[in-house]
Amino acid sequence: MRSLPTLDLTVIVLYLGAMLLVGWYFSRKNKNAEQFTKASGKIPGWAIGISIYATFLSSNTFLGVPGKTFGGNWSAFVFSISMPFAAWIASKYFVPFYRNTGEISAYTHLEHRFGAWARTYAVVCFLLTQLARMGSIFFGVALTLQALTGYSMKMIILCMGICIIIYTVLGGIEAVIWTEVGQGIVKTFGAFLILYLIIINMPGGVSKITAIGLHDQKFGLGSFAINFQEPTFWVVLLYGFFINLNNFGMDQNYVQRYHTASSSKQAVKSIWLCVVLYVPVSLLFCIIGSALYAFYQVHPELTEAIRHQAAAEHLPANATASQIANLAANLSPADYGDKIMPNFMITKIPAGLVGLIISAILSAAMSTISSGMNASATVFSVDIYKRYFKPGINEKQTLWLLHTATVVAGVAGVAAGIAMIGVKSVLDVWWQLSGIFAGGMLGLFLLGMISRQTRNHEALVATIVGILVILWMTLSVLLPEQYATFRNQLHQNMIIVVGTLTIFLVGVILTKLRQKQNPIATVNHQNPVEKHIY
């Protein structure tokens, strides 16, 4: 740990001040709910595309991908390989669908299709997903800043949370988007700067990094064996496809941006711009992880210090030096990968540049968290409060509700981040939680769009079955040893894949059985509103 030099602190303070000024600038425009949630549909497609890219490029990518690559290989990049396939489906079907509905919420249409329960279920899944996302990002950034500054992780999370809440409440979605445009540029520059600093500090440069990486198999994409019990290439590819399909098709963070565009064409352009930017940059972070691995192979004294730090954090405070040393000796690179980037910043990055890179990490966190706060406030206001409590509130009351809900979402995210302190891998935690919460609503959404004859009760039964499957896959690991046979044998990344397919296939099978038993009743049962939407 060390205290940051004045120059670095000045850079960070100036960055945070600039973010608050952006929020204040756009606060003058936020006179109604439409401006706060849609920016009146006047944002150009290129800005939305960079904004979506910045949301994808969270601190989970900035810190988690290099850490995971350090401990393994480039399997995290397989997630990005799946993105173009999901983007094609989204641009062809999802964007026109949401633009035609005209609904700001991604979940309102589910009530028209299956009833109020479907809409509420999807909203709950989304809010839980956002809670997990914000919490993991707060934790990941605090992990880095604690190593750099010596301040407690709780204090870092609280201070960062306050700043993000203020500028998000002030500026609304327009401030979020334009801030993310700047943040996307800062993050990308920060990534290239880190790679450059690794290379110039590495004896032998690029050739040495390549030699070590090839020797220790750090450039692979994972096993190509047909094995769904391990994080093979196919498991990560399937996980990435379903998560990205959920992001582009069901995640309010992205759906809300489709409505800020001036046309469907601009919204589609924004998706493809995001893909074009994110895929190569995600590869860049894998390269950074491999480069860090090589760097620490030639600096074993630095690695030893990190291993002891990680071991000390896994043991009680009264652990002896020998206990810490014994545990440190048994740790693998995967056990301390998340600590590598902060350590490199402490030891090898000069004053001034540390502040710039911390600003890049903060921007990676702030863009995703602010987007999550705004989206969470929107769906809570539209799908819960106005749906069940006070549907007839005026514009002034709606705007006050959005501000209040944004603050509540931010506080909940801060609490989740504090609760995650001590987890092993921030990226693994995020991948697992997002798979659990997203699988159900994606399956229900696809059932509603593809199986046009599926009715309310069939969708409800399918969703209940899907939830039970997801819970079993998630919690069966806790079963006692004598019941080990009943544990889920698939890798945790398969939860969203199996959960989504379960809901969809059970719904389709129930629909076919009903049609077979009562063929006369197979006429399209949708009401005029459903026909208009679907």
Short mmCIF file of C-alpha atoms in Angstrom, two decimals:
data_model
loop_
_atom_site.label_atom_id
_atom_site.label_comp_id
_atom_site.label_asym_id
_atom_site.label_seq_id
_atom_site.Cartn_x
_atom_site.Cartn_y
_atom_site.Cartn_z
CA MET A 1 0.00 0.00 0.00
CA ARG A 2 1.08 3.59 -0.54
CA SER A 3 -0.29 7.11 -0.58
CA LEU A 4 -0.92 8.46 -4.03
CA PRO A 5 1.28 11.40 -5.08
CA THR A 6 -0.38 14.80 -5.26
CA LEU A 7 -0.25 14.77 -9.07
CA ASP A 8 -2.20 11.50 -9.24
CA LEU A 9 -4.76 12.69 -6.71
CA THR A 10 -5.19 15.90 -8.70
CA VAL A 11 -5.89 13.94 -11.90
CA ILE A 12 -8.51 11.79 -10.13
CA VAL A 13 -10.21 14.78 -8.47
CA LEU A 14 -10.34 16.65 -11.80
CA TYR A 15 -11.89 13.60 -13.47
CA LEU A 16 -14.56 13.18 -10.79
CA GLY A 17 -15.25 16.91 -10.89
CA ALA A 18 -15.72 16.77 -14.66
CA MET A 19 -18.26 13.97 -14.28
CA LEU A 20 -20.25 16.00 -11.76
CA LEU A 21 -20.15 19.04 -14.06
CA VAL A 22 -21.57 16.92 -16.90
CA GLY A 23 -24.45 15.88 -14.66
CA TRP A 24 -25.07 19.50 -13.65
CA TYR A 25 -24.98 20.66 -17.29
CA PHE A 26 -27.64 18.19 -18.43
CA SER A 27 -29.75 18.71 -15.30
CA ARG A 28 -31.04 21.91 -16.87
CA LYS A 29 -32.76 19.86 -19.60
CA ASN A 30 -34.40 17.30 -17.32
CA LYS A 31 -37.78 18.92 -16.87
CA ASN A 32 -39.88 15.81 -17.53
CA ALA A 33 -39.74 12.02 -17.36
CA GLU A 34 -39.31 11.55 -21.13
CA GLN A 35 -36.16 13.65 -21.15
CA PHE A 36 -34.80 11.82 -18.10
CA THR A 37 -35.41 8.34 -19.56
CA LYS A 38 -35.31 8.84 -23.38
CA ALA A 39 -33.41 12.11 -23.93
CA SER A 40 -36.41 12.94 -26.17
CA GLY A 41 -35.08 10.50 -28.79
CA LYS A 42 -32.41 12.86 -30.12
CA ILE A 43 -29.13 11.06 -29.47
CA PRO A 44 -27.09 10.15 -32.62
CA GLY A 45 -26.44 6.47 -33.26
CA TRP A 46 -22.64 6.76 -33.00
CA ALA A 47 -22.89 8.23 -29.49
CA ILE A 48 -25.30 5.47 -28.40
CA GLY A 49 -22.93 2.87 -29.85
CA ILE A 50 -19.95 4.18 -27.87
CA SER A 51 -22.21 4.39 -24.82
CA ILE A 52 -23.21 0.72 -25.13
CA TYR A 53 -19.55 -0.17 -25.70
CA ALA A 54 -18.60 1.70 -22.52
CA THR A 55 -21.31 -0.17 -20.58
CA PHE A 56 -19.95 -3.51 -21.81
CA LEU A 57 -16.41 -2.38 -20.99
CA SER A 58 -17.01 -2.26 -17.25
CA SER A 59 -14.39 -2.60 -14.56
CA ASN A 60 -15.23 -6.33 -14.58
CA THR A 61 -13.59 -6.37 -18.01
CA PHE A 62 -10.88 -3.84 -17.12
CA LEU A 63 -9.76 -5.72 -14.00
CA GLY A 64 -11.38 -9.13 -14.19
CA VAL A 65 -10.33 -10.22 -17.70
CA PRO A 66 -6.58 -9.58 -17.17
CA GLY A 67 -6.83 -11.31 -13.80
CA LYS A 68 -8.61 -14.32 -15.27
CA THR A 69 -6.19 -14.49 -18.20
CA PHE A 70 -3.26 -14.32 -15.78
CA GLY A 71 -4.60 -17.39 -14.00
CA GLY A 72 -5.67 -19.25 -17.12
CA ASN A 73 -5.84 -18.41 -20.82
CA TRP A 74 -7.89 -16.37 -23.28
CA SER A 75 -11.17 -18.19 -22.59
CA ALA A 76 -12.70 -14.86 -21.54
CA PHE A 77 -12.31 -13.69 -25.16
CA VAL A 78 -14.63 -16.49 -26.29
CA PHE A 79 -17.40 -14.52 -24.58
CA SER A 80 -16.74 -11.69 -27.04
CA ILE A 81 -16.63 -14.02 -30.05
CA SER A 82 -20.31 -14.80 -29.46
CA MET A 83 -21.30 -11.13 -29.52
CA PRO A 84 -21.74 -10.69 -33.33
CA PHE A 85 -24.25 -13.58 -33.45
CA ALA A 86 -26.35 -12.05 -30.68
CA ALA A 87 -26.03 -8.59 -32.28
CA TRP A 88 -27.38 -9.90 -35.60
CA ILE A 89 -30.50 -11.29 -33.92
CA ALA A 90 -30.95 -8.09 -31.92
CA SER A 91 -30.65 -5.80 -34.94
CA LYS A 92 -33.02 -7.91 -37.03
CA TYR A 93 -35.72 -8.63 -34.46
CA PHE A 94 -35.30 -6.88 -31.11
CA VAL A 95 -34.69 -3.28 -32.15
CA PRO A 96 -37.70 -3.09 -34.54
CA PHE A 97 -39.84 -4.82 -31.92
CA TYR A 98 -39.05 -2.36 -29.13
CA ARG A 99 -39.21 0.69 -31.37
CA ASN A 100 -42.67 -0.40 -32.55
CA THR A 101 -44.00 -0.91 -29.02
CA GLY A 102 -43.01 2.62 -28.01
CA GLU A 103 -42.72 1.44 -24.39
CA ILE A 104 -39.71 2.74 -22.48
CA SER A 105 -39.63 -0.39 -20.31
CA ALA A 106 -38.31 -3.63 -21.82
CA TYR A 107 -40.86 -5.60 -19.80
CA THR A 108 -44.22 -3.87 -20.30
CA HIS A 109 -45.02 -6.00 -23.34
CA LEU A 110 -44.79 -9.19 -21.27
CA GLU A 111 -47.98 -8.19 -19.47
CA HIS A 112 -49.80 -7.86 -22.79
CA ARG A 113 -48.54 -11.27 -23.78
CA PHE A 114 -48.82 -13.37 -20.62
CA GLY A 115 -50.22 -11.18 -17.84
CA ALA A 116 -48.97 -9.01 -14.99
CA TRP A 117 -47.03 -11.85 -13.35
CA ALA A 118 -44.70 -12.15 -16.37
CA ARG A 119 -43.90 -8.46 -16.36
CA THR A 120 -43.23 -8.40 -12.61
CA TYR A 121 -41.10 -11.55 -12.75
CA ALA A 122 -38.90 -10.10 -15.49
CA VAL A 123 -38.52 -6.82 -13.58
CA VAL A 124 -37.45 -8.64 -10.43
CA CYS A 125 -34.89 -10.67 -12.42
CA PHE A 126 -33.56 -7.50 -14.01
CA LEU A 127 -33.25 -5.64 -10.71
CA LEU A 128 -31.42 -8.57 -9.12
CA THR A 129 -29.09 -8.70 -12.14
CA GLN A 130 -28.34 -4.99 -11.78
CA LEU A 131 -27.71 -5.41 -8.08
CA ALA A 132 -25.18 -8.16 -8.82
CA ARG A 133 -23.59 -6.11 -11.61
CA MET A 134 -23.23 -2.91 -9.59
CA GLY A 135 -21.99 -4.79 -6.54
CA SER A 136 -19.31 -6.69 -8.45
CA ILE A 137 -18.11 -3.49 -10.13
CA PHE A 138 -17.95 -1.54 -6.88
CA PHE A 139 -15.98 -4.38 -5.32
CA GLY A 140 -13.58 -4.75 -8.26
CA VAL A 141 -12.68 -1.05 -8.28
CA ALA A 142 -12.34 -0.90 -4.50
CA LEU A 143 -9.96 -3.89 -4.62
CA THR A 144 -7.64 -1.93 -6.90
CA LEU A 145 -7.90 1.43 -5.17
CA GLN A 146 -7.29 -0.10 -1.75
CA ALA A 147 -3.96 -1.47 -2.96
CA LEU A 148 -3.04 1.91 -4.43
CA THR A 149 -4.18 4.21 -1.63
CA GLY A 150 -4.38 2.16 1.57
CA TYR A 151 -7.93 3.40 2.23
CA SER A 152 -10.52 0.83 3.33
CA MET A 153 -12.62 -0.80 0.62
CA LYS A 154 -15.83 0.30 2.36
CA MET A 155 -14.77 3.96 2.30
CA ILE A 156 -13.79 3.74 -1.38
CA ILE A 157 -17.13 2.16 -2.32
CA LEU A 158 -19.09 4.76 -0.34
CA CYS A 159 -17.23 7.76 -1.85
CA MET A 160 -17.48 6.41 -5.37
CA GLY A 161 -21.16 5.58 -4.90
CA ILE A 162 -21.99 9.11 -3.74
CA CYS A 163 -20.32 10.69 -6.80
CA ILE A 164 -22.09 8.34 -9.24
CA ILE A 165 -25.50 8.84 -7.60
CA ILE A 166 -25.18 12.64 -7.78
CA TYR A 167 -24.32 12.91 -11.48
CA THR A 168 -26.83 10.22 -12.49
CA VAL A 169 -29.68 11.88 -10.61
CA LEU A 170 -28.78 15.29 -12.01
CA GLY A 171 -28.24 14.39 -15.65
CA GLY A 172 -30.55 11.50 -16.51
CA ILE A 173 -29.98 9.20 -19.49
CA GLU A 174 -28.55 11.97 -21.69
CA ALA A 175 -25.79 12.70 -19.19
CA VAL A 176 -25.17 8.97 -18.83
CA ILE A 177 -24.76 8.51 -22.60
CA TRP A 178 -22.55 11.52 -23.26
CA THR A 179 -20.47 10.81 -20.17
CA GLU A 180 -20.00 7.25 -21.39
CA VAL A 181 -18.77 8.54 -24.74
CA GLY A 182 -15.92 10.27 -22.94
CA GLN A 183 -15.44 7.37 -20.56
CA GLY A 184 -15.22 4.90 -23.45
CA ILE A 185 -12.34 6.91 -24.93
CA VAL A 186 -10.57 7.22 -21.56
CA LYS A 187 -10.92 3.49 -20.85
CA THR A 188 -9.58 2.47 -24.26
CA PHE A 189 -6.61 4.82 -23.98
CA GLY A 190 -5.93 3.54 -20.44
CA ALA A 191 -5.83 -0.07 -21.69
CA PHE A 192 -3.29 0.73 -24.41
CA LEU A 193 -1.23 2.72 -21.89
CA ILE A 194 -1.10 -0.23 -19.47
CA LEU A 195 0.02 -2.61 -22.22
CA TYR A 196 2.71 -0.14 -23.32
CA LEU A 197 4.02 0.19 -19.76
CA ILE A 198 4.17 -3.59 -19.34
CA ILE A 199 6.14 -3.98 -22.56
CA ILE A 200 8.72 -1.26 -21.79
CA ASN A 201 9.25 -2.69 -18.28
CA MET A 202 9.61 -6.25 -19.58
CA PRO A 203 13.17 -7.50 -20.21
CA GLY A 204 13.12 -8.74 -23.78
CA GLY A 205 9.91 -6.89 -24.64
CA VAL A 206 7.25 -8.42 -26.88
CA SER A 207 9.39 -11.39 -27.92
CA LYS A 208 9.91 -12.45 -24.30
CA ILE A 209 6.20 -12.07 -23.53
CA THR A 210 5.35 -14.18 -26.56
CA ALA A 211 7.89 -16.87 -25.67
CA ILE A 212 6.65 -17.24 -22.09
CA GLY A 213 3.02 -17.15 -23.18
CA LEU A 214 3.53 -19.86 -25.78
CA HIS A 215 5.53 -22.03 -23.39
CA ASP A 216 2.88 -21.84 -20.63
CA GLN A 217 -0.10 -21.96 -23.03
CA LYS A 218 -1.45 -18.51 -22.10
CA PHE A 219 -2.84 -17.72 -25.55
CA GLY A 220 -5.34 -20.58 -25.88
CA LEU A 221 -9.13 -20.25 -26.04
CA GLY A 222 -9.77 -23.20 -23.75
CA SER A 223 -10.34 -26.87 -24.45
CA PHE A 224 -12.37 -27.73 -27.55
CA ALA A 225 -13.53 -31.03 -26.01
CA ILE A 226 -17.29 -31.55 -25.88
CA ASN A 227 -17.38 -31.26 -22.11
CA PHE A 228 -20.00 -29.15 -20.35
CA GLN A 229 -18.66 -29.77 -16.86
CA GLU A 230 -15.60 -27.57 -17.35
CA PRO A 231 -15.21 -24.01 -18.72
CA THR A 232 -14.39 -25.28 -22.21
CA PHE A 233 -14.55 -23.20 -25.38
CA TRP A 234 -18.10 -24.42 -26.05
CA VAL A 235 -19.35 -23.68 -22.53
CA VAL A 236 -18.06 -20.10 -22.62
CA LEU A 237 -19.33 -19.62 -26.19
CA LEU A 238 -22.84 -20.77 -25.26
CA TYR A 239 -22.77 -18.69 -22.09
CA GLY A 240 -21.61 -15.62 -24.00
CA PHE A 241 -24.26 -16.04 -26.69
CA PHE A 242 -27.13 -16.30 -24.21
CA ILE A 243 -25.83 -13.48 -22.00
CA ASN A 244 -25.30 -11.17 -24.99
CA LEU A 245 -28.72 -12.13 -26.35
CA ASN A 246 -30.15 -11.18 -22.97
CA ASN A 247 -28.15 -7.93 -22.96
CA PHE A 248 -29.30 -6.80 -26.40
CA GLY A 249 -32.81 -8.19 -26.10
CA MET A 250 -33.96 -7.97 -22.48
CA ASP A 251 -31.59 -5.73 -20.52
CA GLN A 252 -33.16 -2.34 -19.80
CA ASN A 253 -29.69 -0.73 -19.96
CA TYR A 254 -29.56 -1.42 -23.70
CA VAL A 255 -33.24 -1.41 -24.63
CA GLN A 256 -33.62 2.07 -23.13
CA ARG A 257 -30.88 3.33 -25.43
CA TYR A 258 -32.78 2.10 -28.49
CA HIS A 259 -35.46 4.65 -27.60
CA THR A 260 -32.96 7.51 -27.31
CA ALA A 261 -32.05 7.10 -30.99
CA SER A 262 -33.74 9.22 -33.64
CA SER A 263 -34.67 6.14 -35.72
CA SER A 264 -34.50 2.33 -35.78
CA LYS A 265 -31.66 2.57 -38.29
CA GLN A 266 -29.60 4.64 -35.86
CA ALA A 267 -30.36 2.19 -33.05
CA VAL A 268 -29.18 -0.75 -35.17
CA LYS A 269 -25.99 1.15 -36.07
CA SER A 270 -25.31 1.64 -32.39
CA ILE A 271 -25.36 -2.13 -31.75
CA TRP A 272 -22.89 -2.88 -34.53
CA LEU A 273 -20.60 -0.02 -33.50
CA CYS A 274 -20.53 -1.51 -30.01
CA VAL A 275 -19.53 -4.91 -31.43
CA VAL A 276 -16.83 -3.43 -33.68
CA LEU A 277 -15.31 -1.61 -30.71
CA TYR A 278 -15.72 -4.18 -27.95
CA VAL A 279 -14.48 -7.38 -29.61
CA PRO A 280 -10.92 -6.15 -30.38
CA VAL A 281 -10.64 -4.24 -27.09
CA SER A 282 -11.67 -7.31 -25.09
CA LEU A 283 -8.86 -9.15 -26.87
CA LEU A 284 -6.55 -6.33 -25.81
CA PHE A 285 -7.37 -7.04 -22.15
CA CYS A 286 -6.57 -10.73 -22.66
CA ILE A 287 -3.23 -9.68 -24.13
CA ILE A 288 -2.66 -7.49 -21.06
CA GLY A 289 -3.33 -10.49 -18.81
CA SER A 290 -0.84 -12.66 -20.73
CA ALA A 291 1.72 -9.86 -20.69
CA LEU A 292 1.32 -9.46 -16.93
CA TYR A 293 1.80 -13.20 -16.51
CA ALA A 294 5.08 -13.05 -18.42
CA PHE A 295 6.20 -9.97 -16.48
CA TYR A 296 5.67 -11.66 -13.13
CA GLN A 297 7.39 -14.81 -14.32
CA VAL A 298 10.60 -12.82 -14.68
CA HIS A 299 9.95 -10.99 -11.38
CA PRO A 300 9.25 -13.83 -8.92
CA GLU A 301 9.95 -11.58 -5.94
CA LEU A 302 6.86 -9.51 -6.80
CA THR A 303 4.79 -12.64 -7.25
CA GLU A 304 5.84 -13.92 -3.82
CA ALA A 305 4.61 -10.72 -2.17
CA ILE A 306 1.24 -10.99 -3.91
CA ARG A 307 0.86 -14.65 -2.89
CA HIS A 308 1.47 -13.78 0.75
CA GLN A 309 -1.02 -10.91 0.57
CA ALA A 310 -3.69 -13.18 -0.93
CA ALA A 311 -2.97 -15.89 1.65
CA ALA A 312 -3.23 -13.42 4.53
CA GLU A 313 -6.64 -12.29 3.31
CA HIS A 314 -7.93 -15.89 3.30
CA LEU A 315 -6.83 -16.55 6.90
CA PRO A 316 -7.98 -15.14 10.26
CA ALA A 317 -6.30 -11.96 11.49
CA ASN A 318 -4.37 -13.90 14.16
CA ALA A 319 -2.81 -16.33 11.64
CA THR A 320 0.90 -16.97 12.13
CA ALA A 321 3.60 -16.22 9.56
CA SER A 322 4.14 -19.93 8.96
CA GLN A 323 0.43 -20.49 8.31
CA ILE A 324 0.42 -17.65 5.78
CA ALA A 325 3.57 -18.98 4.13
CA ASN A 326 2.17 -22.52 3.86
CA LEU A 327 -1.05 -21.30 2.25
CA ALA A 328 0.82 -18.92 -0.07
CA ALA A 329 2.94 -21.80 -1.34
CA ASN A 330 -0.20 -23.68 -2.40
CA LEU A 331 -1.94 -20.81 -4.19
CA SER A 332 -2.23 -21.00 -7.96
CA PRO A 333 -2.17 -17.95 -10.31
CA ALA A 334 -5.98 -18.19 -10.51
CA ASP A 335 -6.19 -17.54 -6.76
CA TYR A 336 -4.52 -14.12 -6.91
CA GLY A 337 -5.09 -12.99 -10.50
CA ASP A 338 -7.30 -10.05 -9.48
CA LYS A 339 -4.42 -8.57 -7.46
CA ILE A 340 -1.95 -8.50 -10.33
CA MET A 341 -3.11 -5.31 -12.04
CA PRO A 342 -3.11 -3.23 -8.80
CA ASN A 343 0.33 -4.54 -7.90
CA PHE A 344 1.76 -3.62 -11.30
CA MET A 345 0.31 -0.14 -10.98
CA ILE A 346 1.91 0.28 -7.56
CA THR A 347 5.35 -0.90 -8.56
CA LYS A 348 5.90 0.11 -12.18
CA ILE A 349 3.65 2.99 -13.25
CA PRO A 350 5.10 6.48 -12.67
CA ALA A 351 3.32 9.30 -10.84
CA GLY A 352 0.73 11.12 -12.91
CA LEU A 353 0.06 8.13 -15.13
CA VAL A 354 -1.30 6.20 -12.13
CA GLY A 355 -3.94 8.89 -11.68
CA LEU A 356 -4.83 8.66 -15.37
CA ILE A 357 -5.19 4.87 -15.24
CA ILE A 358 -7.21 5.05 -12.01
CA SER A 359 -9.46 7.53 -13.80
CA ALA A 360 -9.85 4.98 -16.60
CA ILE A 361 -10.79 2.30 -14.07
CA LEU A 362 -13.22 4.68 -12.37
CA SER A 363 -14.75 5.54 -15.73
CA ALA A 364 -15.16 1.82 -16.43
CA ALA A 365 -17.08 1.50 -13.18
CA MET A 366 -19.05 4.72 -13.37
CA SER A 367 -20.38 4.17 -16.88
CA THR A 368 -21.89 0.78 -16.07
CA ILE A 369 -23.12 1.69 -12.60
CA SER A 370 -24.74 4.97 -13.68
CA SER A 371 -26.43 3.17 -16.56
CA GLY A 372 -27.67 0.49 -14.16
CA MET A 373 -29.02 3.10 -11.75
CA ASN A 374 -30.94 4.94 -14.46
CA ALA A 375 -32.34 1.72 -15.96
CA SER A 376 -33.32 0.33 -12.54
CA ALA A 377 -35.09 3.56 -11.65
CA THR A 378 -36.96 3.50 -14.96
CA VAL A 379 -38.32 -0.04 -14.65
CA PHE A 380 -39.18 0.42 -10.97
CA SER A 381 -41.11 3.61 -11.76
CA VAL A 382 -42.91 2.25 -14.85
CA ASP A 383 -43.36 -1.44 -14.06
CA ILE A 384 -43.86 -1.42 -10.30
CA TYR A 385 -44.82 1.93 -8.81
CA LYS A 386 -47.02 3.28 -11.60
CA ARG A 387 -48.37 -0.21 -12.36
CA TYR A 388 -49.40 -1.22 -8.84
CA PHE A 389 -49.51 1.90 -6.68
CA LYS A 390 -50.17 5.26 -8.39
CA PRO A 391 -50.70 4.98 -12.15
CA GLY A 392 -52.01 8.53 -12.55
CA ILE A 393 -49.15 10.63 -11.17
CA ASN A 394 -48.21 13.79 -13.06
CA GLU A 395 -44.90 14.70 -14.74
CA LYS A 396 -43.46 16.45 -11.71
CA GLN A 397 -44.26 13.51 -9.45
CA THR A 398 -42.87 11.05 -12.01
CA LEU A 399 -39.59 12.95 -12.23
CA TRP A 400 -39.33 13.02 -8.42
CA LEU A 401 -40.02 9.28 -8.37
CA LEU A 402 -37.26 8.64 -10.93
CA HIS A 403 -34.78 10.68 -8.88
CA THR A 404 -35.69 8.85 -5.67
CA ALA A 405 -35.53 5.43 -7.32
CA THR A 406 -32.10 6.28 -8.77
CA VAL A 407 -30.79 7.08 -5.29
CA VAL A 408 -32.27 3.87 -3.85
CA ALA A 409 -30.72 1.80 -6.68
CA GLY A 410 -27.36 3.42 -6.05
CA VAL A 411 -27.48 2.76 -2.31
CA ALA A 412 -28.44 -0.87 -2.97
CA GLY A 413 -25.50 -1.23 -5.36
CA VAL A 414 -23.13 0.19 -2.74
CA ALA A 415 -24.46 -2.29 -0.16
CA ALA A 416 -23.99 -5.18 -2.61
CA GLY A 417 -20.40 -4.09 -3.29
CA ILE A 418 -19.60 -4.03 0.42
CA ALA A 419 -21.21 -7.47 0.84
CA MET A 420 -18.93 -8.92 -1.88
CA ILE A 421 -15.70 -7.90 -0.16
CA GLY A 422 -13.53 -10.99 0.13
CA VAL A 423 -14.67 -12.96 -2.93
CA LYS A 424 -12.01 -14.78 -4.94
CA SER A 425 -12.67 -13.61 -8.52
CA VAL A 426 -14.85 -10.63 -9.39
CA LEU A 427 -15.38 -11.86 -12.96
CA ASP A 428 -16.44 -15.35 -11.84
CA VAL A 429 -18.91 -13.89 -9.34
CA TRP A 430 -20.45 -11.63 -11.97
CA TRP A 431 -20.69 -14.40 -14.57
CA GLN A 432 -22.38 -16.75 -12.11
CA LEU A 433 -24.91 -14.25 -10.72
CA SER A 434 -25.83 -12.82 -14.12
CA GLY A 435 -26.40 -16.33 -15.48
CA ILE A 436 -28.72 -17.19 -12.59
CA PHE A 437 -30.88 -14.05 -12.77
CA ALA A 438 -30.91 -13.58 -16.55
CA GLY A 439 -31.81 -17.13 -17.61
CA GLY A 440 -35.41 -16.99 -16.53
CA MET A 441 -36.45 -13.75 -18.18
CA LEU A 442 -34.66 -14.53 -21.46
CA GLY A 443 -36.46 -17.87 -21.74
CA LEU A 444 -39.83 -16.22 -21.07
CA PHE A 445 -39.14 -13.47 -23.59
CA LEU A 446 -38.18 -15.92 -26.34
CA LEU A 447 -41.23 -18.04 -25.57
CA GLY A 448 -43.46 -15.00 -26.03
CA MET A 449 -41.85 -13.94 -29.30
CA ILE A 450 -41.38 -17.31 -31.02
CA SER A 451 -44.22 -19.50 -29.74
CA ARG A 452 -47.17 -17.34 -30.71
CA GLN A 453 -49.78 -19.86 -29.55
CA THR A 454 -48.45 -20.23 -26.00
CA ARG A 455 -50.95 -19.04 -23.41
CA ASN A 456 -50.69 -17.51 -19.98
CA HIS A 457 -50.94 -20.70 -17.88
CA GLU A 458 -48.50 -22.58 -20.12
CA ALA A 459 -45.93 -19.81 -19.83
CA LEU A 460 -46.43 -19.70 -16.06
CA VAL A 461 -45.86 -23.44 -15.66
CA ALA A 462 -42.80 -23.28 -17.93
CA THR A 463 -41.36 -20.39 -15.89
CA ILE A 464 -41.91 -22.22 -12.60
CA VAL A 465 -40.16 -25.31 -13.99
CA GLY A 466 -37.31 -23.12 -15.27
CA ILE A 467 -36.90 -21.42 -11.89
CA LEU A 468 -36.74 -24.79 -10.14
CA VAL A 469 -34.09 -25.99 -12.59
CA ILE A 470 -32.04 -22.81 -12.09
CA LEU A 471 -32.29 -23.11 -8.30
CA TRP A 472 -31.25 -26.76 -8.43
CA MET A 473 -28.28 -26.03 -10.70
CA THR A 474 -27.21 -23.20 -8.39
CA LEU A 475 -27.78 -24.68 -4.94
CA SER A 476 -27.31 -28.43 -5.39
CA VAL A 477 -23.58 -27.97 -4.73
CA LEU A 478 -24.59 -27.47 -1.07
CA LEU A 479 -26.05 -30.98 -0.80
CA PRO A 480 -24.29 -33.29 1.73
CA GLU A 481 -21.78 -35.77 0.40
CA GLN A 482 -24.20 -38.69 0.68
CA TYR A 483 -26.43 -36.92 -1.86
CA ALA A 484 -23.60 -35.98 -4.23
CA THR A 485 -25.31 -37.93 -7.01
CA PHE A 486 -28.04 -35.28 -7.11
CA ARG A 487 -25.67 -32.36 -7.50
CA ASN A 488 -25.53 -30.40 -10.74
CA GLN A 489 -22.66 -31.80 -12.81
CA LEU A 490 -22.63 -29.00 -15.40
CA HIS A 491 -20.40 -25.94 -15.19
CA GLN A 492 -21.99 -22.87 -13.57
CA ASN A 493 -21.87 -20.97 -16.87
CA MET A 494 -24.41 -23.44 -18.24
CA ILE A 495 -27.09 -22.19 -15.83
CA ILE A 496 -28.36 -19.47 -18.17
CA VAL A 497 -28.23 -21.86 -21.14
CA VAL A 498 -30.19 -24.64 -19.44
CA GLY A 499 -32.55 -22.23 -17.65
CA THR A 500 -33.45 -20.38 -20.86
CA LEU A 501 -33.96 -23.55 -22.89
CA THR A 502 -36.00 -25.17 -20.12
CA ILE A 503 -38.54 -22.36 -20.01
CA PHE A 504 -38.76 -22.11 -23.77
CA LEU A 505 -39.00 -25.85 -24.48
CA VAL A 506 -41.43 -26.63 -21.63
CA GLY A 507 -43.68 -23.82 -22.84
CA VAL A 508 -43.58 -25.10 -26.43
CA ILE A 509 -44.25 -28.71 -25.37
CA LEU A 510 -47.22 -27.70 -23.21
CA THR A 511 -48.59 -25.65 -26.10
CA LYS A 512 -48.27 -28.59 -28.51
CA LEU A 513 -49.96 -30.95 -26.04
CA ARG A 514 -52.88 -28.57 -25.60
CA GLN A 515 -53.25 -28.13 -29.35
CA LYS A 516 -53.17 -31.88 -29.87
CA GLN A 517 -55.89 -32.44 -27.28
CA ASN A 518 -58.06 -29.57 -28.47
CA PRO A 519 -57.25 -28.80 -32.13
CA ILE A 520 -60.33 -26.59 -32.54
CA ALA A 521 -58.90 -24.10 -30.04
CA THR A 522 -55.69 -23.52 -31.94
CA VAL A 523 -56.94 -20.27 -33.46
CA ASN A 524 -54.80 -17.32 -32.48
CA HIS A 525 -56.09 -16.20 -29.12
CA GLN A 526 -54.22 -12.94 -28.87
CA ASN A 527 -56.20 -9.78 -28.24
CA PRO A 528 -55.82 -6.72 -30.51
CA VAL A 529 -53.16 -5.19 -28.27
CA GLU A 530 -51.03 -8.36 -28.42
CA LYS A 531 -51.42 -8.58 -32.19
CA HIS A 532 -50.24 -4.99 -32.54
CA ILE A 533 -47.14 -5.62 -30.39
CA TYR A 534 -46.17 -9.03 -31.72
#
